[in-house]
PDB file of C-alpha atoms in Angstrom:
ATOM      1  CA  LEU A 372     130.641 121.682  35.197  1.00  0.00           C
ATOM      2  CA  ASP A 373     133.219 124.203  34.432  1.00  0.00           C
ATOM      3  CA  ILE A 374     130.595 127.074  32.929  1.00  0.00           C
ATOM      4  CA  TYR A 375     128.703 126.520  36.515  1.00  0.00           C
ATOM      5  CA  TYR A 376     131.607 126.050  38.678  1.00  0.00           C
ATOM      6  CA  GLY A 377     133.389 129.503  37.182  1.00  0.00           C
ATOM      7  CA  LEU A 378     129.459 130.652  38.338  1.00  0.00           C
ATOM      8  CA  HIS A 379     129.338 129.618  41.836  1.00  0.00           C
ATOM      9  CA  LYS A 380     133.037 130.953  42.281  1.00  0.00           C
ATOM     10  CA  GLY A 381     131.837 134.590  41.165  1.00  0.00           C
ATOM     11  CA  THR A 382     128.750 134.262  43.056  1.00  0.00           C
ATOM     12  CA  TYR A 383     131.199 133.132  46.198  1.00  0.00           C
ATOM     13  CA  GLN A 384     133.236 135.982  45.772  1.00  0.00           C
ATOM     14  CA  ARG A 385     131.276 138.831  45.157  1.00  0.00           C
ATOM     15  CA  THR A 386     129.222 137.577  48.361  1.00  0.00           C
ATOM     16  CA  GLY A 387     132.631 137.712  50.440  1.00  0.00           C
ATOM     17  CA  GLN A 388     132.129 133.755  51.186  1.00  0.00           C
ATOM     18  CA  GLN A 389     134.741 130.924  50.527  1.00  0.00           C
ATOM     19  CA  PRO A 390     133.750 128.765  47.437  1.00  0.00           C
ATOM     20  CA  HIS A 391     133.384 124.932  48.024  1.00  0.00           C
ATOM     21  CA  ALA A 392     135.766 123.111  46.339  1.00  0.00           C
ATOM     22  CA  LYS A 393     135.274 121.342  42.380  1.00  0.00           C
ATOM     23  CA  ALA A 394     135.703 118.565  43.837  1.00  0.00           C
ATOM     24  CA  TYR A 395     132.006 118.588  45.562  1.00  0.00           C
ATOM     25  CA  PHE A 396     129.747 119.611  42.604  1.00  0.00           C
ATOM     26  CA  ALA A 397     132.186 116.872  40.141  1.00  0.00           C
ATOM     27  CA  HIS A 398     130.777 114.817  42.322  1.00  0.00           C
ATOM     28  CA  LEU A 399     127.414 115.731  42.439  1.00  0.00           C
ATOM     29  CA  TRP A 400     127.377 115.806  38.775  1.00  0.00           C
ATOM     30  CA  GLN A 401     128.728 112.076  38.876  1.00  0.00           C
ATOM     31  CA  ASP A 402     126.573 110.639  41.344  1.00  0.00           C
ATOM     32  CA  PHE A 403     123.487 112.585  40.995  1.00  0.00           C
ATOM     33  CA  PHE A 404     123.190 114.488  37.911  1.00  0.00           C
ATOM     34  CA  ALA A 405     124.417 111.405  35.519  1.00  0.00           C
ATOM     35  CA  ARG A 406     121.814 109.305  37.570  1.00  0.00           C
ATOM     36  CA  GLY A 407     118.799 111.424  36.712  1.00  0.00           C
ATOM     37  CA  LEU A 408     118.461 112.527  40.284  1.00  0.00           C
ATOM     38  CA  ALA A 409     119.257 116.437  39.828  1.00  0.00           C
ATOM     39  CA  GLN A 410     118.503 118.854  37.054  1.00  0.00           C
ATOM     40  CA  ILE A 411     120.548 121.857  36.156  1.00  0.00           C
ATOM     41  CA  PHE A 412     119.108 125.141  34.477  1.00  0.00           C
ATOM     42  CA  PHE A 413     121.364 127.519  32.822  1.00  0.00           C
ATOM     43  CA  ALA A 414     120.390 131.490  31.449  1.00  0.00           C
ATOM     44  CA  HIS A 415     121.662 132.628  28.698  1.00  0.00           C
ATOM     45  CA  GLN A 416     122.064 136.745  27.587  1.00  0.00           C
ATOM     46  CA  GLY A 417     123.982 137.330  24.741  1.00  0.00           C
ATOM     47  CA  GLY A 418     125.308 134.356  24.160  1.00  0.00           C
ATOM     48  CA  ARG A 419     126.722 133.882  27.541  1.00  0.00           C
ATOM     49  CA  VAL A 420     125.521 131.791  30.521  1.00  0.00           C
ATOM     50  CA  VAL A 421     124.602 134.451  33.655  1.00  0.00           C
ATOM     51  CA  ALA A 422     122.815 132.166  35.964  1.00  0.00           C
ATOM     52  CA  ALA A 423     122.689 128.133  36.779  1.00  0.00           C
ATOM     53  CA  GLU A 424     120.628 126.828  39.332  1.00  0.00           C
ATOM     54  CA  THR A 425     120.522 123.531  40.870  1.00  0.00           C
ATOM     55  CA  PHE A 426     117.755 121.175  42.042  1.00  0.00           C
ATOM     56  CA  ALA A 427     117.764 117.464  43.388  1.00  0.00           C
ATOM     57  CA  VAL A 428     114.974 115.577  42.318  1.00  0.00           C
ATOM     58  CA  TYR A 429     113.901 112.169  43.715  1.00  0.00           C
ATOM     59  CA  LYS A 430     110.130 110.443  43.352  1.00  0.00           C
ATOM     60  CA  GLN A 431     107.959 113.324  43.397  1.00  0.00           C
ATOM     61  CA  GLY A 432     109.658 115.987  45.177  1.00  0.00           C
ATOM     62  CA  ALA A 433     112.522 118.328  43.819  1.00  0.00           C
ATOM     63  CA  PHE A 434     114.794 120.498  46.561  1.00  0.00           C
ATOM     64  CA  TYR A 435     116.779 124.194  45.309  1.00  0.00           C
ATOM     65  CA  TRP A 436     120.032 122.806  45.459  1.00  0.00           C
ATOM     66  CA  THR A 437     122.181 125.593  44.405  1.00  0.00           C
ATOM     67  CA  GLY A 438     122.269 128.721  42.333  1.00  0.00           C
ATOM     68  CA  ALA A 439     124.768 131.166  40.948  1.00  0.00           C
ATOM     69  CA  THR A 440     124.742 134.201  39.628  1.00  0.00           C
ATOM     70  CA  GLU A 441     126.959 136.424  37.941  1.00  0.00           C
ATOM     71  CA  GLU A 442     125.781 140.292  38.334  1.00  0.00           C
ATOM     72  CA  ARG A 443     124.522 141.011  34.576  1.00  0.00           C
ATOM     73  CA  GLY A 444     122.064 138.038  35.575  1.00  0.00           C
ATOM     74  CA  LEU A 445     121.435 139.664  38.738  1.00  0.00           C
ATOM     75  CA  ARG A 446     120.229 143.070  37.524  1.00  0.00           C
ATOM     76  CA  THR A 447     118.050 141.352  34.226  1.00  0.00           C
ATOM     77  CA  GLY A 448     116.134 138.886  37.318  1.00  0.00           C
ATOM     78  CA  ALA A 449     117.698 135.759  35.641  1.00  0.00           C
ATOM     79  CA  ASN A 450     117.107 133.796  38.857  1.00  0.00           C
ATOM     80  CA  ALA A 451     113.223 134.118  38.796  1.00  0.00           C
ATOM     81  CA  LEU A 452     113.434 133.098  35.491  1.00  0.00           C
ATOM     82  CA  LEU A 453     115.226 130.248  36.040  1.00  0.00           C
ATOM     83  CA  GLN A 454     112.760 129.220  39.260  1.00  0.00           C
ATOM     84  CA  TRP A 455     109.977 129.594  37.053  1.00  0.00           C
ATOM     85  CA  THR A 456     111.410 127.764  34.344  1.00  0.00           C
ATOM     86  CA  ALA A 457     112.285 124.673  36.680  1.00  0.00           C
ATOM     87  CA  ILE A 458     108.647 124.835  38.739  1.00  0.00           C
ATOM     88  CA  GLN A 459     106.925 124.405  35.016  1.00  0.00           C
ATOM     89  CA  TRP A 460     109.736 121.935  34.544  1.00  0.00           C
ATOM     90  CA  MET A 461     108.049 120.223  37.658  1.00  0.00           C
ATOM     91  CA  VAL A 462     104.734 120.562  36.925  1.00  0.00           C
ATOM     92  CA  ASP A 463     104.982 118.787  33.721  1.00  0.00           C
ATOM     93  CA  ARG A 464     106.595 115.667  35.431  1.00  0.00           C
ATOM     94  CA  GLY A 465     103.978 115.634  37.603  1.00  0.00           C
ATOM     95  CA  LEU A 466     106.140 116.294  40.799  1.00  0.00           C
ATOM     96  CA  SER A 467     104.015 117.379  43.808  1.00  0.00           C
ATOM     97  CA  CYS A 468     106.470 119.026  46.309  1.00  0.00           C
ATOM     98  CA  TYR A 469     109.444 121.102  45.809  1.00  0.00           C
ATOM     99  CA  GLU A 470     111.415 122.765  48.667  1.00  0.00           C
ATOM    100  CA  THR A 471     113.407 125.625  48.401  1.00  0.00           C
ATOM    101  CA  GLY A 472     115.393 124.942  52.021  1.00  0.00           C
ATOM    102  CA  GLU A 473     115.571 127.052  55.032  1.00  0.00           C
ATOM    103  CA  ALA A 474     115.129 130.644  55.320  1.00  0.00           C
ATOM    104  CA  TYR A 475     115.824 133.472  57.406  1.00  0.00           C
ATOM    105  CA  PRO A 476     112.821 135.846  58.130  1.00  0.00           C
ATOM    106  CA  HIS A 477     114.201 137.551  61.095  1.00  0.00           C
ATOM    107  CA  LEU A 478     117.582 138.932  59.334  1.00  0.00           C
ATOM    108  CA  LYS A 479     117.923 142.439  58.609  1.00  0.00           C
ATOM    109  CA  GLU A 480     121.121 142.344  56.310  1.00  0.00           C
ATOM    110  CA  GLY A 481     124.040 140.079  54.648  1.00  0.00           C
ATOM    111  CA  LYS A 482     123.988 137.140  52.419  1.00  0.00           C
ATOM    112  CA  LEU A 483     121.292 134.532  54.238  1.00  0.00           C
ATOM    113  CA  LYS A 484     118.819 137.770  54.492  1.00  0.00           C
ATOM    114  CA  GLY A 485     119.417 138.032  50.409  1.00  0.00           C
ATOM    115  CA  ILE A 486     119.006 134.369  49.798  1.00  0.00           C
ATOM    116  CA  SER A 487     115.773 134.340  52.025  1.00  0.00           C
ATOM    117  CA  ASP A 488     114.165 137.232  50.074  1.00  0.00           C
ATOM    118  CA  PHE A 489     114.688 135.758  47.021  1.00  0.00           C
ATOM    119  CA  LYS A 490     112.828 132.340  48.287  1.00  0.00           C
ATOM    120  CA  LYS A 491     110.020 134.796  49.424  1.00  0.00           C
ATOM    121  CA  SER A 492     109.743 135.971  46.395  1.00  0.00           C
ATOM    122  CA  LEU A 493     108.915 132.558  44.850  1.00  0.00           C
ATOM    123  CA  GLY A 494     105.329 132.314  47.175  1.00  0.00           C
ATOM    124  CA  GLY A 495     104.854 129.224  48.820  1.00  0.00           C
ATOM    125  CA  SER A 496     104.747 128.937  52.757  1.00  0.00           C
ATOM    126  CA  LEU A 497     106.802 128.890  55.193  1.00  0.00           C
ATOM    127  CA  TYR A 498     107.267 126.096  57.944  1.00  0.00           C
ATOM    128  CA  PRO A 499     109.392 125.069  60.959  1.00  0.00           C
ATOM    129  CA  PHE A 500     112.990 123.643  59.961  1.00  0.00           C
ATOM    130  CA  TYR A 501     114.527 121.605  62.249  1.00  0.00           C
ATOM    131  CA  LYS A 502     118.100 120.736  62.175  1.00  0.00           C
ATOM    132  CA  GLY A 503     120.514 119.033  64.499  1.00  0.00           C
ATOM    133  CA  ARG A 504     122.802 116.779  64.764  1.00  0.00           C
ATOM    134  CA  ILE A 505     123.822 113.670  66.271  1.00  0.00           C
ATOM    135  CA  ASP A 506     126.681 113.773  68.981  1.00  0.00           C
ATOM    136  CA  PRO A 507     128.827 110.612  69.347  1.00  0.00           C
ATOM    137  CA  HIS A 508     129.947 109.576  72.504  1.00  0.00           C
ATOM    138  CA  THR A 509     132.157 111.920  74.477  1.00  0.00           C
ATOM    139  CA  ARG A 510     135.513 110.162  73.805  1.00  0.00           C
ATOM    140  CA  VAL A 511     134.603 109.658  70.170  1.00  0.00           C
ATOM    141  CA  SER A 512     133.819 113.530  70.166  1.00  0.00           C
ATOM    142  CA  ARG A 513     136.505 114.682  71.072  1.00  0.00           C
ATOM    143  CA  ILE A 514     139.134 112.628  68.943  1.00  0.00           C
ATOM    144  CA  LEU A 515     137.014 113.577  65.496  1.00  0.00           C
ATOM    145  CA  LYS A 516     137.114 117.732  66.925  1.00  0.00           C
ATOM    146  CA  VAL A 517     140.469 116.758  67.149  1.00  0.00           C
ATOM    147  CA  GLY A 518     140.914 115.540  64.057  1.00  0.00           C
ATOM    148  CA  ARG A 519     138.839 118.478  62.471  1.00  0.00           C
ATOM    149  CA  LEU A 520     141.305 121.091  64.335  1.00  0.00           C
ATOM    150  CA  LEU A 521     144.456 119.322  62.450  1.00  0.00           C
ATOM    151  CA  LYS A 522     142.391 119.332  59.291  1.00  0.00           C
ATOM    152  CA  ALA A 523     142.441 123.053  59.752  1.00  0.00           C
ATOM    153  CA  LEU A 524     145.655 123.721  60.275  1.00  0.00           C
ATOM    154  CA  ALA A 525     146.769 121.955  57.547  1.00  0.00           C
ATOM    155  CA  ARG A 526     145.266 123.883  55.385  1.00  0.00           C
TER     156      ARG A 526
END
């Protein structure tokens, strides 16, 4: 957890994003990894971890969850190696579906374009990605919005 979180913080600082709280990953370790519902792969170079990727695993499928890489890992293609290793691991276990999540093929720059380009390099096919949210009753919705605003102001 500590090694992964260090990579995660470095990745997000490098890309100008706010890293997730360590507690988020601690919950993943406790609730998913410990129960065999997730797998993590680390890439080592020169005795040092340079990249890591996590995958949710359930029944006959897997989902690319998170990845983190330091500069050295980016230069050496560690993420591609981890994906190949993970896909081989999935095949060896008879998994029949691998989902990498949302892609953004229309973007011309930025972090999300880089993520999309990486996912495209893995092969596979694009499918429509539908997302939405359930908007609760108007009064409840307003109360929740005020709560979120107060929480944000408290930070």
